[in-house]
CSV table of C-alpha atoms in Angstrom, one decimal:
chain,number,residue,atom,x,y,z
A,574,MET,CA,19.3,-43.2,-29.1
A,575,HIS,CA,17.9,-46.3,-27.3
A,576,GLY,CA,16.1,-46.1,-24.0
A,577,SER,CA,19.0,-47.5,-22.0
A,578,ALA,CA,21.4,-45.0,-23.6
A,579,LYS,CA,19.0,-42.1,-22.9
A,580,GLY,CA,18.7,-43.2,-19.3
A,581,LEU,CA,22.5,-43.4,-19.0
A,582,VAL,CA,22.9,-39.9,-20.4
A,583,PHE,CA,20.4,-38.5,-17.9
A,584,ALA,CA,21.9,-40.5,-15.0
A,585,ILE,CA,25.3,-39.0,-15.7
A,586,TYR,CA,24.4,-35.5,-16.9
A,587,TYR,CA,22.2,-34.3,-14.0
A,588,PRO,CA,24.5,-35.4,-11.1
A,589,VAL,CA,27.5,-33.8,-12.9
A,590,LEU,CA,25.3,-30.6,-13.4
A,591,ALA,CA,24.5,-30.6,-9.7
A,592,ALA,CA,28.1,-31.3,-8.6
A,593,ILE,CA,29.3,-28.3,-10.6
A,594,GLY,CA,26.3,-25.9,-10.2
A,595,ILE,CA,25.7,-26.1,-6.4
A,596,PRO,CA,29.3,-25.3,-5.3
A,597,ALA,CA,29.7,-22.6,-8.1
A,598,ASP,CA,26.4,-20.9,-7.3
A,599,SER,CA,27.0,-21.1,-3.5
A,600,ARG,CA,30.5,-19.6,-3.9
A,601,MET,CA,29.1,-16.9,-6.1
A,602,ILE,CA,26.5,-15.9,-3.5
A,603,VAL,CA,29.3,-15.6,-0.9
A,604,ILE,CA,31.5,-13.5,-3.1
A,605,LEU,CA,28.7,-11.2,-4.2
A,606,SER,CA,27.5,-10.7,-0.6
A,607,ARG,CA,30.9,-9.3,0.3
A,608,GLY,CA,30.5,-6.5,-2.3
A,609,ARG,CA,34.1,-6.6,-3.4
A,610,CYS,CA,33.6,-7.2,-7.1
A,611,GLY,CA,33.9,-3.6,-8.3
A,612,LEU,CA,30.3,-3.6,-9.3
A,613,SER,CA,27.5,-1.2,-8.2
A,614,SER,CA,25.1,-2.2,-5.5
A,615,CYS,CA,22.3,-2.3,-7.9
A,616,ILE,CA,24.0,-4.8,-10.2
A,617,ILE,CA,25.0,-6.9,-7.2
A,618,TYR,CA,21.3,-7.1,-6.1
A,619,TYR,CA,20.3,-8.5,-9.4
A,620,LEU,CA,23.3,-10.9,-9.7
A,621,MET,CA,22.7,-12.1,-6.1
A,622,SER,CA,19.0,-12.8,-6.8
A,623,MET,CA,19.9,-14.6,-10.0
A,624,ALA,CA,22.5,-16.7,-8.1
A,625,VAL,CA,20.0,-17.6,-5.4
A,626,THR,CA,17.4,-18.7,-8.0
A,627,ASP,CA,20.1,-20.6,-9.9
A,628,LEU,CA,21.0,-22.5,-6.7
A,629,LEU,CA,17.4,-23.3,-6.0
A,630,VAL,CA,17.0,-24.6,-9.6
A,631,MET,CA,19.9,-27.0,-8.9
A,632,ILE,CA,18.4,-28.1,-5.6
A,633,THR,CA,14.7,-28.4,-6.5
A,634,VAL,CA,14.6,-29.1,-10.3
A,635,VAL,CA,17.9,-31.0,-10.7
A,636,ILE,CA,18.2,-32.9,-7.4
A,637,LEU,CA,14.7,-33.3,-6.0
A,638,ASN,CA,13.1,-33.8,-9.4
A,639,ARG,CA,15.5,-35.2,-12.0
A,640,ILE,CA,18.1,-37.0,-9.9
A,641,ALA,CA,15.5,-38.3,-7.4
A,642,GLY,CA,13.3,-39.5,-10.2
A,643,ILE,CA,16.2,-41.4,-11.8
A,644,TYR,CA,17.8,-43.0,-8.8
A,645,PHE,CA,14.8,-43.1,-6.4
A,646,PRO,CA,11.7,-43.6,-8.6
A,647,VAL,CA,9.6,-44.6,-5.6
A,648,SER,CA,10.1,-42.5,-2.5
A,649,PHE,CA,8.4,-39.9,-0.3
A,650,LEU,CA,8.7,-37.4,-3.1
A,651,SER,CA,6.5,-39.7,-5.2
A,652,ILE,CA,3.4,-39.2,-3.0
A,653,THR,CA,0.9,-37.1,-5.0
A,654,PRO,CA,0.6,-34.0,-2.8
A,655,VAL,CA,4.4,-33.8,-2.6
A,656,CYS,CA,4.7,-34.4,-6.3
A,657,ASN,CA,2.2,-31.6,-6.9
A,658,LEU,CA,4.1,-29.3,-4.6
A,659,ARG,CA,7.4,-30.1,-6.4
A,660,ASN,CA,5.8,-29.4,-9.7
A,661,ALA,CA,4.5,-25.9,-8.7
A,662,LEU,CA,7.8,-25.1,-6.9
A,663,ASN,CA,9.9,-26.1,-9.9
A,664,PHE,CA,8.0,-24.0,-12.3
A,665,ALA,CA,8.0,-21.0,-9.9
A,666,ILE,CA,11.7,-21.1,-9.5
A,667,LEU,CA,12.4,-21.5,-13.2
A,668,ASP,CA,10.0,-18.7,-13.9
A,669,SER,CA,11.7,-16.4,-11.4
A,670,SER,CA,15.1,-17.2,-12.9
A,671,VAL,CA,14.0,-16.3,-16.4
A,672,TRP,CA,12.3,-13.0,-15.4
A,673,LEU,CA,15.2,-11.9,-13.2
A,674,THR,CA,17.4,-12.2,-16.2
A,675,VAL,CA,15.0,-10.0,-18.1
A,676,ALA,CA,14.9,-7.5,-15.2
A,677,PHE,CA,18.7,-7.4,-15.1
A,678,THR,CA,18.9,-6.8,-18.8
A,679,PHE,CA,16.3,-4.1,-18.6
A,680,ASP,CA,18.1,-2.4,-15.7
A,681,ARG,CA,21.4,-2.4,-17.7
A,682,CYS,CA,19.6,-1.1,-20.8
A,683,ILE,CA,18.2,1.8,-18.8
A,684,ALA,CA,21.6,2.5,-17.2
A,685,ILE,CA,23.3,2.6,-20.6
A,686,CYS,CA,20.7,4.2,-22.8
A,687,CYS,CA,18.7,6.5,-20.5
A,688,GLN,CA,21.1,8.6,-18.4
A,689,LYS,CA,18.3,10.8,-17.0
A,690,LEU,CA,16.1,7.8,-15.9
A,691,LYS,CA,19.1,5.9,-14.6
A,692,VAL,CA,19.4,8.2,-11.5
A,693,LYS,CA,15.9,7.2,-10.4
A,694,TYR,CA,15.6,3.7,-11.7
A,695,CYS,CA,19.0,2.1,-11.2
A,696,THR,CA,19.1,2.1,-7.4
A,697,GLU,CA,19.2,-0.5,-4.7
A,698,LYS,CA,15.7,0.3,-3.6
A,699,THR,CA,14.2,-0.1,-7.1
A,700,ALA,CA,16.3,-3.3,-7.6
A,701,ALA,CA,15.0,-4.8,-4.4
A,702,TRP,CA,11.4,-3.9,-5.3
A,703,ILE,CA,11.7,-5.4,-8.8
A,704,ILE,CA,13.3,-8.6,-7.5
A,705,GLY,CA,10.6,-9.0,-4.8
A,706,THR,CA,7.8,-8.3,-7.4
A,707,VAL,CA,9.2,-10.8,-9.9
A,708,CYS,CA,9.5,-13.6,-7.3
A,709,THR,CA,6.1,-12.9,-5.8
A,710,LEU,CA,4.3,-12.9,-9.2
A,711,SER,CA,6.2,-16.1,-10.2
A,712,CYS,CA,5.0,-17.9,-7.1
A,713,LEU,CA,1.4,-16.7,-7.5
A,714,LYS,CA,1.3,-17.5,-11.2
A,715,ASN,CA,2.5,-21.1,-10.6
A,716,THR,CA,0.3,-21.8,-7.6
A,717,PHE,CA,-2.3,-23.1,-10.1
A,718,ARG,CA,0.1,-25.8,-11.2
A,719,TYR,CA,-0.5,-27.6,-7.9
A,720,PHE,CA,-4.0,-28.4,-9.2
A,721,ILE,CA,-3.0,-29.7,-12.6
A,722,MET,CA,-2.0,-33.2,-11.5
A,723,GLU,CA,-4.0,-36.1,-10.1
A,724,PRO,CA,-2.8,-39.5,-8.6
A,725,LEU,CA,-1.6,-42.2,-11.0
A,726,HIS,CA,-2.2,-44.9,-8.4
A,727,ILE,CA,-3.9,-45.1,-5.0
A,728,ILE,CA,-2.3,-47.8,-2.8
A,729,ASP,CA,-3.6,-48.4,0.8
A,730,ASN,CA,-5.5,-45.1,0.5
A,731,ILE,CA,-2.2,-43.2,-0.3
A,732,PRO,CA,-2.1,-41.4,-3.7
A,733,TRP,CA,1.1,-42.1,-5.6
A,734,PHE,CA,2.8,-40.3,-8.5
A,735,CYS,CA,1.4,-37.5,-10.6
A,736,ILE,CA,-0.4,-37.5,-14.0
A,737,ILE,CA,-1.9,-34.5,-15.7
A,738,LYS,CA,-5.7,-34.3,-15.5
A,739,LEU,CA,-7.5,-34.9,-18.7
A,740,ALA,CA,-9.4,-31.7,-18.1
A,741,PHE,CA,-6.2,-29.8,-18.5
A,742,TYR,CA,-6.2,-30.6,-22.2
A,743,LYS,CA,-9.9,-30.1,-22.7
A,744,SER,CA,-11.0,-27.3,-20.5
A,745,PRO,CA,-10.8,-23.9,-22.3
A,746,ALA,CA,-9.7,-22.2,-19.1
A,747,TRP,CA,-6.8,-24.6,-18.5
A,748,VAL,CA,-5.8,-24.5,-22.2
A,749,ALA,CA,-5.8,-20.6,-22.1
A,750,TYR,CA,-3.8,-20.7,-18.9
A,751,ASP,CA,-1.3,-23.1,-20.4
A,752,TRP,CA,-0.8,-21.0,-23.5
A,753,ILE,CA,-0.5,-17.7,-21.6
A,754,TYR,CA,1.9,-19.3,-19.1
A,755,SER,CA,4.0,-20.9,-21.8
A,756,LEU,CA,4.3,-17.6,-23.8
A,757,LEU,CA,5.2,-15.6,-20.7
A,758,THR,CA,7.9,-18.1,-19.7
A,759,SER,CA,9.5,-18.8,-23.0
A,760,CYS,CA,8.7,-16.6,-26.0
A,761,VAL,CA,8.1,-13.2,-24.3
A,762,PRO,CA,11.3,-13.2,-22.2
A,763,PHE,CA,13.4,-14.4,-25.1
A,764,LEU,CA,12.1,-11.6,-27.4
A,765,LEU,CA,12.4,-9.0,-24.7
A,766,ILE,CA,16.1,-9.8,-24.1
A,767,LEU,CA,16.8,-9.7,-27.8
A,768,LEU,CA,15.0,-6.4,-28.1
A,769,LEU,CA,16.7,-4.8,-25.1
A,770,ASN,CA,20.1,-6.0,-26.2
A,771,ALA,CA,19.5,-4.6,-29.7
A,772,LEU,CA,18.6,-1.2,-28.2
A,773,THR,CA,21.6,-1.3,-26.0
A,774,VAL,CA,24.0,-2.2,-28.9
A,775,ARG,CA,22.5,0.6,-31.0
A,776,HIS,CA,23.0,3.1,-28.3
A,777,ILE,CA,26.6,2.0,-27.6
A,778,LEU,CA,27.6,2.3,-31.2
A,779,VAL,CA,26.1,5.8,-31.6
A,780,ALA,CA,27.5,7.0,-28.2
A,781,SER,CA,31.0,5.5,-29.0
A,782,ARG,CA,31.2,7.3,-32.3
A,783,ALA,CA,30.1,10.6,-30.7
A,784,ARG,CA,32.6,10.3,-27.8
A,785,ARG,CA,35.4,9.3,-30.1
A,786,ARG,CA,34.8,12.5,-32.0
A,787,LEU,CA,34.7,14.6,-28.8
A,788,THR,CA,37.9,13.0,-27.3
A,789,ALA,CA,40.0,13.0,-30.5
A,790,ASN,CA,43.0,15.3,-30.2
A,791,SER,CA,44.3,17.7,-32.8
A,792,ASN,CA,46.4,15.0,-34.4
A,793,GLY,CA,43.3,12.8,-34.9
A,794,GLU,CA,44.4,10.2,-32.3
A,795,ASN,CA,42.0,9.0,-29.7
A,796,ARG,CA,42.8,9.5,-26.0
A,797,SER,CA,41.6,7.0,-23.4
A,798,ASP,CA,38.1,7.5,-22.3
A,799,PRO,CA,37.5,6.8,-18.6
A,800,GLU,CA,33.8,6.9,-19.0
A,801,MET,CA,33.7,4.3,-21.7
A,802,GLU,CA,36.1,2.2,-19.8
A,803,LYS,CA,33.9,2.4,-16.7
A,804,ARG,CA,31.0,1.1,-18.6
A,805,ARG,CA,32.9,-1.7,-20.3
A,806,LYS,CA,32.7,-4.1,-17.4
A,807,SER,CA,28.9,-3.9,-17.0
A,808,ILE,CA,28.4,-4.0,-20.8
A,809,VAL,CA,30.5,-7.2,-21.2
A,810,LEU,CA,28.8,-8.8,-18.2
A,811,LEU,CA,25.3,-7.9,-19.6
A,812,PHE,CA,26.1,-9.3,-23.1
A,813,CYS,CA,27.6,-12.5,-21.7
A,814,ILE,CA,24.7,-13.2,-19.3
A,815,SER,CA,21.9,-12.4,-21.8
A,816,GLY,CA,23.9,-14.0,-24.7
A,817,SER,CA,24.3,-17.3,-22.8
A,818,PHE,CA,20.6,-17.2,-21.9
A,819,ILE,CA,19.6,-16.7,-25.5
A,820,LEU,CA,21.8,-19.5,-26.7
A,821,LEU,CA,20.9,-22.0,-24.0
A,822,TYR,CA,17.2,-21.3,-24.2
A,823,LEU,CA,17.1,-21.3,-28.0
A,824,VAL,CA,16.6,-25.1,-28.3
A,825,PHE,CA,14.0,-25.0,-25.5
A,826,LEU,CA,12.1,-22.3,-27.4
A,827,ILE,CA,12.3,-24.2,-30.7
A,828,SER,CA,11.0,-27.4,-28.9
A,829,PHE,CA,8.2,-25.4,-27.4
A,830,LEU,CA,7.1,-23.9,-30.7
A,831,TYR,CA,7.4,-27.2,-32.5
A,832,VAL,CA,5.3,-29.0,-29.9
A,833,ARG,CA,2.6,-26.4,-30.0
A,834,ILE,CA,2.5,-26.2,-33.8
A,835,ALA,CA,2.5,-30.0,-34.2
A,836,LYS,CA,0.0,-30.3,-31.4
A,837,PHE,CA,1.9,-32.9,-29.4
A,838,SER,CA,1.3,-33.4,-25.7
A,839,TYR,CA,4.0,-31.1,-24.3
A,840,PHE,CA,3.9,-32.6,-20.8
A,841,SER,CA,3.9,-36.3,-21.8
A,842,GLY,CA,7.1,-37.6,-23.4
A,843,SER,CA,5.3,-40.9,-24.2
A,844,ASN,CA,3.5,-39.2,-27.1
A,845,PHE,CA,6.8,-38.2,-28.7
A,846,ASN,CA,8.7,-40.1,-31.3
A,847,GLU,CA,12.5,-40.5,-31.0
A,848,SER,CA,13.5,-37.1,-32.6
A,849,ASN,CA,10.8,-35.2,-30.8
A,850,PHE,CA,11.8,-36.6,-27.4
A,851,ILE,CA,15.5,-35.8,-28.0
A,852,LEU,CA,14.6,-32.2,-29.1
A,853,ASP,CA,12.4,-31.7,-26.0
A,854,GLN,CA,14.9,-33.2,-23.5
A,855,SER,CA,17.9,-31.4,-25.1
A,856,GLY,CA,16.2,-28.1,-24.7
A,857,TYR,CA,15.4,-28.9,-21.1
A,858,MET,CA,19.0,-30.0,-20.3
A,859,LEU,CA,20.4,-26.8,-21.9
A,860,MET,CA,17.9,-24.7,-20.0
A,861,LEU,CA,19.1,-26.1,-16.7
A,862,LEU,CA,22.7,-25.7,-17.8
A,863,SER,CA,22.1,-22.0,-17.8
A,864,SER,CA,21.6,-22.1,-14.1
A,865,CYS,CA,25.2,-23.1,-13.4
A,866,ILE,CA,27.0,-21.3,-16.2
A,867,ASN,CA,26.7,-17.7,-14.7
A,868,PRO,CA,29.6,-18.2,-12.2
A,869,LEU,CA,31.9,-19.1,-15.2
A,870,ILE,CA,30.7,-15.9,-16.9
A,871,TYR,CA,31.5,-13.8,-13.9
A,872,ALA,CA,34.9,-15.4,-13.5
A,873,GLY,CA,35.7,-14.9,-17.2
A,874,THR,CA,34.6,-11.2,-17.4
A,875,GLN,CA,35.3,-9.7,-13.9
A,876,ARG,CA,38.9,-9.5,-12.7
A,877,LYS,CA,37.9,-8.7,-9.1
A,878,PHE,CA,35.5,-11.7,-9.1
A,879,ARG,CA,38.4,-13.9,-10.1
A,880,GLU,CA,40.6,-12.5,-7.4
A,881,GLU,CA,37.9,-13.2,-4.8
A,882,LEU,CA,37.4,-16.7,-6.2
A,883,LYS,CA,41.2,-17.4,-5.9
A,884,ASN,CA,41.2,-16.0,-2.3
A,885,GLY,CA,38.3,-18.3,-1.5
A,886,VAL,CA,40.3,-21.3,-2.7
A,887,LYS,CA,43.5,-20.3,-1.1
A,888,TYR,CA,42.1,-19.6,2.4
A,889,PRO,CA,41.0,-23.2,3.2
A,890,LEU,CA,44.2,-24.6,1.7
A,891,SER,CA,46.3,-22.3,3.9
A,892,VAL,CA,44.3,-23.4,7.0
A,893,ILE,CA,44.9,-27.0,6.1
A,894,VAL,CA,48.6,-26.4,5.6
A,895,LYS,CA,48.9,-24.7,9.0
A,896,LEU,CA,47.1,-27.6,10.7
A,897,PHE,CA,49.6,-30.1,9.4
A,898,LYS,CA,52.7,-27.9,10.3
């Protein structure tokens, strides 16, 4: 892929991503805030927080970082303090998005596998506390990223653009911070979601066999089980959200591991050869895609969500029709 072709792909991909993601995430926030989706308040809290962070990813990472960098390479956003702030903010929001997905997966794992603990843990109060803690820790952890960059140029006493300080690669403290941060943002969440889903699947299989035996009638036929049907929606939602996260973050994780093992400069694409650059950017593009795919998952798995979505589309159309009558 030549440089002009790569630039064209980025110039098309990110605006399309923003054009789809921002309306979808915004509409999802409105629908979830009404609480008419047939889901528990605890689940809605998590889904709402994930929708908000996904929307912020679209605004800060996609628009203010990627699109602005492509179409407006020299602007107010290129001044070094603003660039540093964008860098820290981008990582904080992405970090929050990842760990909120882990928190949601853990909550559903508790709800399905631990009925006794579910009563105390799967509540609105606990969900709000977990969401607040995750977002606060993500912001605090990424505050240090403001100090990683230094100006690339100083013109008329104004620092422009950002470049990673050489000390970041040489200082043991910064190297340790980078390793710990990278593991907590990519490897650990990925493995936790795999583990939690494995535990959930195992419990569902065991519980399903037990309940089928209990509900079987004398002729050996299975009657409908309201309890299992009640769980089905949240189970399907859980597996779709966590499954899409695993698939879309897989390339990013492979890129991260390859870069670390091969000892390339992870933050500088100029040190990459063609295949390394494509792998790195493909992982990043798929990672950002995960921030606009959740509304499609909700629409595909939740009947009441689809109904609310249809009503949201029909209402402005009906208003327009009435205006022209």
